[in-house]
Amino acid sequence: MPDSKSIQVNTTPAYSVTIAPGLLAACGSHLRALMPPCHMAVVADSTVAPLYLDTVQKSLSGAGFTVSTCVFPAGEEHKNFSTLSMILEFLAERRLTRTDCVAALGGGVTGDMAGFAAAVYLRGIRYVQLPTTLLAAVDSSVGGKTAIDLRGGKNLAGAFLQPAAVLCDTDCLATLPREVFAGGAAEAIKTGVLCDESLFSLFEDGTLAAEPSEVIARCVAYKAGVVERDEREQGERRLLNLGHTVGHAIEACSGYAIPHGHAVAAGLAVIARAGETLGWTEEPVAARVAACLRQNGLPTGSDFSPEALAEAAYADKKRSGGDITLVVPKRIGLCQLKKIPVRELLSVIQAGLEG
Ligand code: NAD
Ligand code: GLY
C-alpha cells in the first residue's frame, strides 16, 4: 500500500503497527491475514461509532468475521468500572470464546477499556487496536497498558496485555476537533523531549499537522523500543511517564474535565520549570518546551494550588512507600528518573508553577 508504514513490536506476543490512510475500510482483510474468521466484538464510544463503526463492520463482515458492536458514552468520566462491567457482560451475552477477538475502535479511553476487558474476560482473549485519535496513534494503542480510573485516582486498575495488531488509519485525524488533536500533540511532544531533539524540532516548526504519519511512525518506533526492553515498566519504561505525575494530578483535581493530553502538557511544562529551578535541567529547556506547547494549542500551567496537586499526586502509581519517582528532562532528547521523598513533592510542584 503506498504511504503505508509498518513497525514491528517485539514483545510477547510480537505484533505490528501499520500506519496508513484508508486502513479502517481495509481492516477486515488485514486482520484475516493474522487470524482465522472469528467473532469480532468492536467496542467504540458514542462519538466514534457514528463516524467509523459502519465502515469497520462492513470491512470485517466482508472478510468473513462475525461482528458485534458495543457502544458506550464518550469521555474520560466513563473510563470506569460500570462501563467495563457493561463491556464484559456484552462479551458474555454474545458468547465470545477464547478464539474470538475484541477490537478497540477509538481513542485512548476506548483502547484502555476495551483492552482491559479483553485482558480479564475468560482470563484473557485477543484484542486489536484501531486508534482514531492522534494520542492513541502516537502512544496509547502501543505497548499493552490497559486500565480504568477508580474514584481514588487515574488508571488505578488495569492489566498488561499486548494487542495482536494495531491498525492506524491516518484519515481519522481529519475529523478530530482541534482540542483533541492538540491532546495527541502533547504526548508526541513528550516523546520528542524524551528521545530526540530532531523530533522535538518538528513540533517547534509546525510539521506535525502537515505530516502526521511521519510523526506517528517516529513516536511509535521509539515507544516500541522502550516497551521491548521493559514490557512491565520495571525501569526504562517509567520514562514514558514524563509530565504525568503533575498531569494525572491536574486531571484528577479537575474531575477529569481537563483532557489527559492537555493535563500532560501542563505537567511537562511544570517539571521542566521545576527542573531548571532545582538545577536538574539545562536552560533553556523550560522556555523551549513552554513555547512549543503554546504553539500547539496546549497549556503550560495550572490554576490548581500546589497543595491540591501534591495531594492528588500522592495517589499516583509512581509512588512507592515514602518515595515517588519523577521523570525530569536534563536536556531536549535526554530525560532521567529521579526518586525523591514524597514530602518533597510539594516544593517541586511549587517550583514548577512559580518558576
Ligand atoms: P478519548 O479516547 O476520550 O478521545 C477524545 C475524544 O475524541 C472523545 O470524545 C472521542 O469520542 C473523540 N474521538 C475519537 N476519535 C475521533 C475522531 N477520529 N474524530 C472525532 N472525534 C474523535 O481520549 P484520547 O485523548 O484519545 O486518550 C486519552 C486516554 O488515553 C486517557 O484515558 C489516558 O489515560 C489514556 N492513555 C493511555 C496510554 C496507554 O499506554 N495505555 C497512554 C496514553 C494515554
Ligand atoms: N504511556 C505510558 C506507557 O505506555 O508506558
Short mmCIF file of C-alpha atoms and ligand atoms in Angstrom, two decimals:
data_model
loop_
_atom_site.label_atom_id
_atom_site.label_comp_id
_atom_site.label_asym_id
_atom_site.label_seq_id
_atom_site.Cartn_x
_atom_site.Cartn_y
_atom_site.Cartn_z
CA MET A 1 0.00 0.00 0.00
CA PRO A 2 1.52 3.43 -0.89
CA ASP A 3 2.07 5.76 2.12
CA SER A 4 1.96 2.74 4.41
CA LYS A 5 4.42 2.40 7.31
CA SER A 6 4.85 -0.69 9.44
CA ILE A 7 6.64 -1.00 12.77
CA GLN A 8 7.25 -4.32 14.48
CA VAL A 9 6.90 -4.51 18.27
CA ASN A 10 8.91 -7.48 19.53
CA THR A 11 7.06 -8.17 22.76
CA THR A 12 5.33 -11.39 23.85
CA PRO A 13 3.46 -11.82 21.59
CA ALA A 14 5.05 -9.70 18.84
CA TYR A 15 2.78 -7.59 16.62
CA SER A 16 2.97 -4.91 14.00
CA VAL A 17 1.69 -1.35 13.96
CA THR A 18 0.51 -0.34 10.48
CA ILE A 19 0.07 3.37 9.76
CA ALA A 20 -1.70 4.33 6.52
CA PRO A 21 -4.69 6.23 5.14
CA GLY A 22 -7.82 4.18 4.41
CA LEU A 23 -6.99 1.36 6.83
CA LEU A 24 -10.40 1.13 8.50
CA ALA A 25 -12.06 0.26 5.20
CA ALA A 26 -9.44 -2.45 4.70
CA CYS A 27 -9.24 -3.69 8.32
CA GLY A 28 -11.09 -6.94 7.53
CA SER A 29 -8.50 -8.20 5.05
CA HIS A 30 -5.61 -7.01 7.26
CA LEU A 31 -6.98 -8.91 10.25
CA ARG A 32 -7.86 -12.01 8.19
CA ALA A 33 -4.16 -12.23 7.31
CA LEU A 34 -3.48 -12.56 11.06
CA MET A 35 -6.30 -14.78 12.30
CA PRO A 36 -8.99 -17.17 11.03
CA PRO A 37 -12.56 -15.84 10.80
CA CYS A 38 -13.95 -15.45 14.34
CA HIS A 39 -16.43 -13.40 16.35
CA MET A 40 -15.11 -9.83 16.50
CA ALA A 41 -16.64 -7.57 19.18
CA VAL A 42 -15.99 -3.98 18.14
CA VAL A 43 -16.03 -1.52 21.07
CA ALA A 44 -16.44 2.19 20.27
CA ASP A 45 -17.65 5.31 22.05
CA SER A 46 -20.75 7.30 21.16
CA THR A 47 -18.78 9.90 19.14
CA VAL A 48 -16.66 7.49 17.12
CA ALA A 49 -19.45 4.98 16.44
CA PRO A 50 -21.48 7.17 14.03
CA LEU A 51 -18.28 8.21 12.24
CA TYR A 52 -16.48 4.90 11.69
CA LEU A 53 -18.35 1.85 13.02
CA ASP A 54 -20.24 1.17 9.82
CA THR A 55 -17.02 1.18 7.74
CA VAL A 56 -15.32 -1.20 10.15
CA GLN A 57 -18.33 -3.50 10.41
CA LYS A 58 -18.65 -3.78 6.61
CA SER A 59 -14.95 -4.49 6.15
CA LEU A 60 -14.90 -7.15 8.88
CA SER A 61 -18.09 -8.85 7.67
CA GLY A 62 -16.81 -8.79 4.09
CA ALA A 63 -13.67 -10.62 5.25
CA GLY A 64 -15.72 -13.37 6.94
CA PHE A 65 -15.81 -12.18 10.58
CA THR A 66 -18.99 -12.34 12.66
CA VAL A 67 -19.34 -8.81 14.05
CA SER A 68 -20.99 -7.49 17.24
CA THR A 69 -20.80 -3.84 18.21
CA CYS A 70 -20.69 -2.41 21.74
CA VAL A 71 -21.07 1.36 22.16
CA PHE A 72 -20.51 3.32 25.41
CA PRO A 73 -20.84 7.06 26.18
CA ALA A 74 -17.75 9.07 25.13
CA GLY A 75 -15.50 10.68 27.72
CA GLU A 76 -12.86 10.00 30.37
CA GLU A 77 -15.59 10.09 33.03
CA HIS A 78 -16.88 6.81 31.53
CA LYS A 79 -13.50 5.06 31.78
CA ASN A 80 -14.74 3.33 34.90
CA PHE A 81 -15.97 0.13 36.45
CA SER A 82 -19.54 0.46 35.27
CA THR A 83 -18.53 0.76 31.57
CA LEU A 84 -16.03 -2.09 31.99
CA SER A 85 -18.75 -4.22 33.54
CA MET A 86 -21.12 -3.36 30.65
CA ILE A 87 -18.48 -4.43 28.09
CA LEU A 88 -17.74 -7.68 29.95
CA GLU A 89 -21.46 -8.55 30.18
CA PHE A 90 -21.76 -7.77 26.46
CA LEU A 91 -18.93 -10.19 25.62
CA ALA A 92 -20.53 -12.89 27.77
CA GLU A 93 -24.02 -12.36 26.31
CA ARG A 94 -22.59 -12.65 22.79
CA ARG A 95 -20.78 -15.81 23.92
CA LEU A 96 -17.33 -14.82 22.74
CA THR A 97 -14.79 -17.58 23.32
CA ARG A 98 -11.02 -17.61 23.64
CA THR A 99 -10.63 -17.96 19.87
CA ASP A 100 -12.57 -14.71 19.33
CA CYS A 101 -11.34 -11.12 19.40
CA VAL A 102 -12.13 -7.62 20.71
CA ALA A 103 -11.44 -4.58 18.51
CA ALA A 104 -10.94 -1.21 20.22
CA LEU A 105 -12.10 1.43 17.73
CA GLY A 106 -11.38 4.91 19.10
CA GLY A 107 -9.10 6.99 21.25
CA GLY A 108 -7.14 6.15 24.37
CA VAL A 109 -10.23 5.79 26.54
CA THR A 110 -11.70 3.11 24.28
CA GLY A 111 -8.34 1.36 23.86
CA ASP A 112 -7.66 1.29 27.60
CA MET A 113 -11.12 -0.01 28.48
CA ALA A 114 -11.64 -2.50 25.65
CA GLY A 115 -8.08 -3.74 26.23
CA PHE A 116 -8.76 -4.22 29.96
CA ALA A 117 -12.00 -6.07 29.16
CA ALA A 118 -10.06 -8.34 26.79
CA ALA A 119 -7.40 -8.91 29.48
CA VAL A 120 -9.87 -10.14 32.09
CA TYR A 121 -12.67 -11.75 30.04
CA LEU A 122 -12.13 -15.54 30.19
CA ARG A 123 -8.78 -14.62 31.83
CA GLY A 124 -7.65 -13.05 28.57
CA ILE A 125 -8.69 -13.03 24.93
CA ARG A 126 -7.08 -11.49 21.88
CA TYR A 127 -7.69 -7.81 21.02
CA VAL A 128 -6.68 -5.37 18.31
CA GLN A 129 -6.33 -1.61 18.41
CA LEU A 130 -7.87 0.65 15.74
CA PRO A 131 -6.76 4.09 17.04
CA THR A 132 -8.74 7.12 15.84
CA THR A 133 -7.12 9.95 17.85
CA LEU A 134 -3.59 11.30 17.49
CA LEU A 135 -2.97 10.41 21.14
CA ALA A 136 -3.96 6.79 20.60
CA ALA A 137 -1.88 6.67 17.40
CA VAL A 138 1.35 8.02 18.92
CA ASP A 139 1.05 6.40 22.33
CA SER A 140 -1.84 4.52 23.92
CA SER A 141 -2.56 1.92 21.21
CA VAL A 142 1.00 0.58 21.50
CA GLY A 143 2.58 -1.15 24.47
CA GLY A 144 -0.23 -3.14 26.06
CA LYS A 145 -1.13 -0.94 29.04
CA THR A 146 -4.86 -1.16 29.73
CA ALA A 147 -6.76 0.45 32.60
CA ILE A 148 -9.77 2.14 34.08
CA ASP A 149 -9.89 5.02 36.56
CA LEU A 150 -11.04 4.50 40.14
CA ARG A 151 -12.53 7.15 42.43
CA GLY A 152 -9.13 7.13 44.17
CA GLY A 153 -7.19 8.06 41.05
CA LYS A 154 -6.30 7.65 37.41
CA ASN A 155 -5.63 4.24 35.80
CA LEU A 156 -5.54 2.57 39.22
CA ALA A 157 -6.98 -0.76 37.98
CA GLY A 158 -5.55 -2.34 34.86
CA ALA A 159 -3.51 -5.05 33.24
CA PHE A 160 -0.74 -5.51 30.72
CA LEU A 161 -1.91 -7.21 27.52
CA GLN A 162 -0.25 -6.60 24.18
CA PRO A 163 -2.66 -6.23 21.23
CA ALA A 164 -2.50 -8.71 18.34
CA ALA A 165 -2.22 -5.80 15.88
CA VAL A 166 -2.53 -2.03 15.65
CA LEU A 167 -4.08 -0.56 12.50
CA CYS A 168 -3.77 3.23 12.50
CA ASP A 169 -5.89 4.88 9.79
CA THR A 170 -4.47 8.39 9.43
CA ASP A 171 -7.66 9.56 7.66
CA CYS A 172 -9.37 9.52 11.07
CA LEU A 173 -7.31 12.55 12.15
CA ALA A 174 -9.34 14.72 9.75
CA THR A 175 -12.48 14.54 11.93
CA LEU A 176 -10.72 15.30 15.22
CA PRO A 177 -11.76 18.51 16.98
CA ARG A 178 -8.77 20.87 17.30
CA GLU A 179 -8.61 20.38 21.08
CA VAL A 180 -8.46 16.58 20.77
CA PHE A 181 -5.75 16.77 18.09
CA ALA A 182 -3.76 19.06 20.43
CA GLY A 183 -4.04 16.49 23.23
CA GLY A 184 -2.26 13.98 20.99
CA ALA A 185 0.38 16.56 20.15
CA ALA A 186 1.18 16.73 23.88
CA GLU A 187 2.15 13.02 24.02
CA ALA A 188 4.12 13.42 20.78
CA ILE A 189 5.99 16.47 22.14
CA LYS A 190 6.66 14.40 25.29
CA THR A 191 8.30 11.78 23.06
CA GLY A 192 10.49 14.43 21.42
CA VAL A 193 11.63 15.71 24.86
CA LEU A 194 12.37 12.12 25.89
CA CYS A 195 14.38 10.89 23.00
CA ASP A 196 15.06 13.07 20.03
CA GLU A 197 15.94 16.74 19.55
CA SER A 198 15.15 16.48 15.81
CA LEU A 199 11.65 15.04 16.53
CA PHE A 200 11.04 17.84 19.06
CA SER A 201 12.03 20.46 16.49
CA LEU A 202 9.26 19.18 14.17
CA PHE A 203 6.75 20.42 16.76
CA GLU A 204 8.53 23.75 17.10
CA ASP A 205 8.24 24.42 13.37
CA GLY A 206 4.66 23.13 12.89
CA THR A 207 5.45 19.96 10.87
CA LEU A 208 3.07 17.83 12.96
CA ALA A 209 -0.14 18.98 11.27
CA ALA A 210 1.46 18.74 7.82
CA GLU A 211 2.97 15.27 8.16
CA PRO A 212 1.27 13.40 10.98
CA SER A 213 2.09 9.91 9.67
CA GLU A 214 5.85 10.64 9.81
CA VAL A 215 5.49 11.88 13.40
CA ILE A 216 3.29 8.92 14.40
CA ALA A 217 5.81 6.44 12.97
CA ARG A 218 8.73 8.06 14.81
CA CYS A 219 6.85 8.15 18.13
CA VAL A 220 5.71 4.52 17.73
CA ALA A 221 9.21 3.34 16.79
CA TYR A 222 10.65 4.95 19.93
CA LYS A 223 7.90 3.56 22.18
CA ALA A 224 8.24 0.09 20.63
CA GLY A 225 11.93 0.01 21.54
CA VAL A 226 11.28 1.05 25.16
CA VAL A 227 8.44 -1.45 25.56
CA GLU A 228 10.52 -4.28 24.07
CA ARG A 229 13.28 -3.60 26.62
CA ASP A 230 10.92 -3.12 29.60
CA GLU A 231 7.45 -4.53 28.90
CA ARG A 232 6.24 -4.41 32.54
CA GLU A 233 7.58 -0.97 33.50
CA GLN A 234 10.27 -2.12 35.89
CA GLY A 235 12.80 0.50 34.74
CA GLU A 236 13.24 2.36 31.46
CA ARG A 237 9.51 2.39 30.58
CA ARG A 238 8.90 4.70 33.54
CA LEU A 239 10.47 7.44 31.41
CA LEU A 240 7.29 7.41 29.28
CA ASN A 241 5.51 8.94 32.27
CA LEU A 242 7.25 12.28 31.67
CA GLY A 243 4.78 15.04 32.61
CA HIS A 244 2.34 12.51 34.08
CA THR A 245 2.82 12.96 37.86
CA VAL A 246 1.52 16.52 37.75
CA GLY A 247 -0.59 15.71 34.64
CA HIS A 248 -2.58 13.00 36.39
CA ALA A 249 -2.97 15.26 39.43
CA ILE A 250 -4.41 18.04 37.22
CA GLU A 251 -6.83 15.59 35.61
CA ALA A 252 -7.99 14.29 38.99
CA CYS A 253 -8.33 17.80 40.50
CA SER A 254 -10.49 18.85 37.53
CA GLY A 255 -12.77 15.82 37.94
CA TYR A 256 -11.44 14.69 34.52
CA ALA A 257 -12.86 17.83 32.84
CA ILE A 258 -9.32 18.70 31.64
CA PRO A 259 -8.40 16.13 28.95
CA HIS A 260 -5.44 13.82 29.52
CA GLY A 261 -3.18 15.29 26.81
CA HIS A 262 -3.75 18.87 27.99
CA ALA A 263 -3.01 17.87 31.58
CA VAL A 264 0.19 16.09 30.47
CA ALA A 265 1.24 19.23 28.57
CA ALA A 266 0.89 21.32 31.72
CA GLY A 267 2.71 18.61 33.69
CA LEU A 268 5.55 18.67 31.18
CA ALA A 269 5.93 22.44 31.44
CA VAL A 270 5.80 22.29 35.27
CA ILE A 271 8.50 19.62 35.61
CA ALA A 272 10.77 21.38 33.10
CA ARG A 273 10.46 24.65 35.05
CA ALA A 274 10.95 22.88 38.39
CA GLY A 275 13.96 21.05 36.93
CA GLU A 276 15.64 24.32 35.97
CA THR A 277 14.92 25.93 39.34
CA LEU A 278 16.31 22.88 41.17
CA GLY A 279 19.37 22.57 38.94
CA TRP A 280 18.39 19.26 37.30
CA THR A 281 17.55 20.68 33.87
CA GLU A 282 19.69 22.70 31.48
CA GLU A 283 18.44 26.11 30.30
CA PRO A 284 16.57 26.96 28.10
CA VAL A 285 14.62 23.64 28.13
CA ALA A 286 11.69 25.07 30.09
CA ALA A 287 11.27 28.06 27.76
CA ARG A 288 11.52 25.86 24.63
CA VAL A 289 9.03 23.33 25.99
CA ALA A 290 6.56 26.04 27.02
CA ALA A 291 6.82 27.83 23.65
CA CYS A 292 6.35 24.57 21.77
CA LEU A 293 3.30 23.60 23.85
CA ARG A 294 1.76 27.05 23.34
CA GLN A 295 2.34 26.85 19.61
CA ASN A 296 0.44 23.57 19.53
CA GLY A 297 -2.55 24.98 21.46
CA LEU A 298 -1.63 23.46 24.81
CA PRO A 299 -1.49 24.83 28.37
CA THR A 300 1.75 25.39 30.29
CA GLY A 301 0.47 25.72 33.85
CA SER A 302 -2.45 25.14 36.17
CA ASP A 303 -4.79 27.17 38.36
CA PHE A 304 -4.94 24.41 40.97
CA SER A 305 -2.89 25.11 44.08
CA PRO A 306 0.42 23.28 44.57
CA GLU A 307 -1.07 21.76 47.75
CA ALA A 308 -4.10 20.34 45.87
CA LEU A 309 -1.87 18.94 43.11
CA ALA A 310 0.57 17.37 45.57
CA GLU A 311 -2.31 15.79 47.48
CA ALA A 312 -3.74 14.31 44.25
CA ALA A 313 -0.29 13.08 43.19
CA TYR A 314 0.08 11.04 46.38
CA ALA A 315 -2.45 8.60 44.88
CA ASP A 316 -0.25 8.09 41.83
CA LYS A 317 1.09 4.65 40.85
CA LYS A 318 4.56 6.18 40.60
CA ARG A 319 4.67 6.47 44.40
CA SER A 320 6.30 3.61 46.22
CA GLY A 321 6.32 3.69 50.00
CA GLY A 322 7.68 7.06 51.09
CA ASP A 323 9.24 7.86 47.70
CA ILE A 324 7.97 8.98 44.32
CA THR A 325 9.88 8.66 41.05
CA LEU A 326 9.77 11.76 38.86
CA VAL A 327 10.81 11.91 35.21
CA VAL A 328 12.96 15.00 34.74
CA PRO A 329 14.34 16.41 31.48
CA LYS A 330 18.08 17.04 31.51
CA ARG A 331 18.05 18.46 28.01
CA ILE A 332 15.77 18.02 24.98
CA GLY A 333 16.26 14.37 23.97
CA LEU A 334 17.52 13.16 27.34
CA CYS A 335 15.47 12.58 30.50
CA GLN A 336 16.22 10.82 33.75
CA LEU A 337 14.38 9.19 36.64
CA LYS A 338 14.69 10.98 39.97
CA LYS A 339 13.45 9.34 43.14
CA ILE A 340 12.52 11.89 45.82
CA PRO A 341 10.86 11.56 49.23
CA VAL A 342 7.12 12.18 48.84
CA ARG A 343 7.37 15.05 51.36
CA GLU A 344 9.49 16.99 48.81
CA LEU A 345 6.89 16.73 46.05
CA LEU A 346 5.06 19.88 47.17
CA SER A 347 8.20 22.02 46.86
CA VAL A 348 8.94 20.57 43.40
CA ILE A 349 5.42 21.44 42.23
CA GLN A 350 5.70 24.90 43.79
CA ALA A 351 8.97 25.48 41.91
CA GLY A 352 7.34 24.33 38.66
CA LEU A 353 4.28 26.53 39.00
CA GLU A 354 6.15 29.60 40.11
CA GLY A 355 9.41 29.33 38.18
P1 NAD B 1 -10.58 9.77 24.06
O1 NAD B 1 -10.49 8.35 23.72
O2 NAD B 1 -11.58 10.17 25.10
O3 NAD B 1 -10.85 10.61 22.75
C1 NAD B 1 -11.05 12.01 22.87
C2 NAD B 1 -12.38 12.44 22.23
O4 NAD B 1 -12.24 12.35 20.81
C3 NAD B 1 -13.56 11.54 22.59
O5 NAD B 1 -14.68 12.35 22.77
C4 NAD B 1 -13.74 10.67 21.34
O6 NAD B 1 -15.06 10.24 21.18
C5 NAD B 1 -13.33 11.62 20.24
N1 NAD B 1 -12.81 11.00 19.02
C6 NAD B 1 -12.01 9.92 18.93
N2 NAD B 1 -11.63 9.73 17.66
C7 NAD B 1 -12.23 10.69 16.91
C8 NAD B 1 -12.20 11.04 15.54
N3 NAD B 1 -11.43 10.38 14.68
N4 NAD B 1 -12.94 12.08 15.13
C9 NAD B 1 -13.67 12.80 16.03
N5 NAD B 1 -13.71 12.54 17.34
C10 NAD B 1 -12.99 11.51 17.78
O7 NAD B 1 -9.17 10.35 24.59
P2 NAD B 1 -7.69 10.28 23.99
O8 NAD B 1 -7.17 11.65 24.12
O9 NAD B 1 -7.62 9.59 22.69
O10 NAD B 1 -6.98 9.32 25.07
C11 NAD B 1 -6.85 9.69 26.42
C12 NAD B 1 -6.82 8.44 27.27
O11 NAD B 1 -5.70 7.63 26.88
C13 NAD B 1 -6.67 8.71 28.75
O12 NAD B 1 -7.60 7.95 29.45
C14 NAD B 1 -5.26 8.23 29.06
O13 NAD B 1 -5.13 7.78 30.38
C15 NAD B 1 -5.08 7.14 28.06
N6 NAD B 1 -3.67 6.82 27.73
C16 NAD B 1 -3.29 5.53 27.77
C17 NAD B 1 -1.99 5.18 27.44
C18 NAD B 1 -1.58 3.74 27.42
O14 NAD B 1 -0.39 3.47 27.21
N7 NAD B 1 -2.48 2.80 27.60
C19 NAD B 1 -1.09 6.17 27.04
C20 NAD B 1 -1.51 7.49 27.00
C21 NAD B 1 -2.83 7.81 27.35
N1 GLY B 2 2.07 5.89 28.19
C1 GLY B 2 3.00 5.27 29.07
C2 GLY B 2 3.31 3.85 28.76
O1 GLY B 2 2.75 3.28 27.85
O2 GLY B 2 4.11 3.25 29.41
#
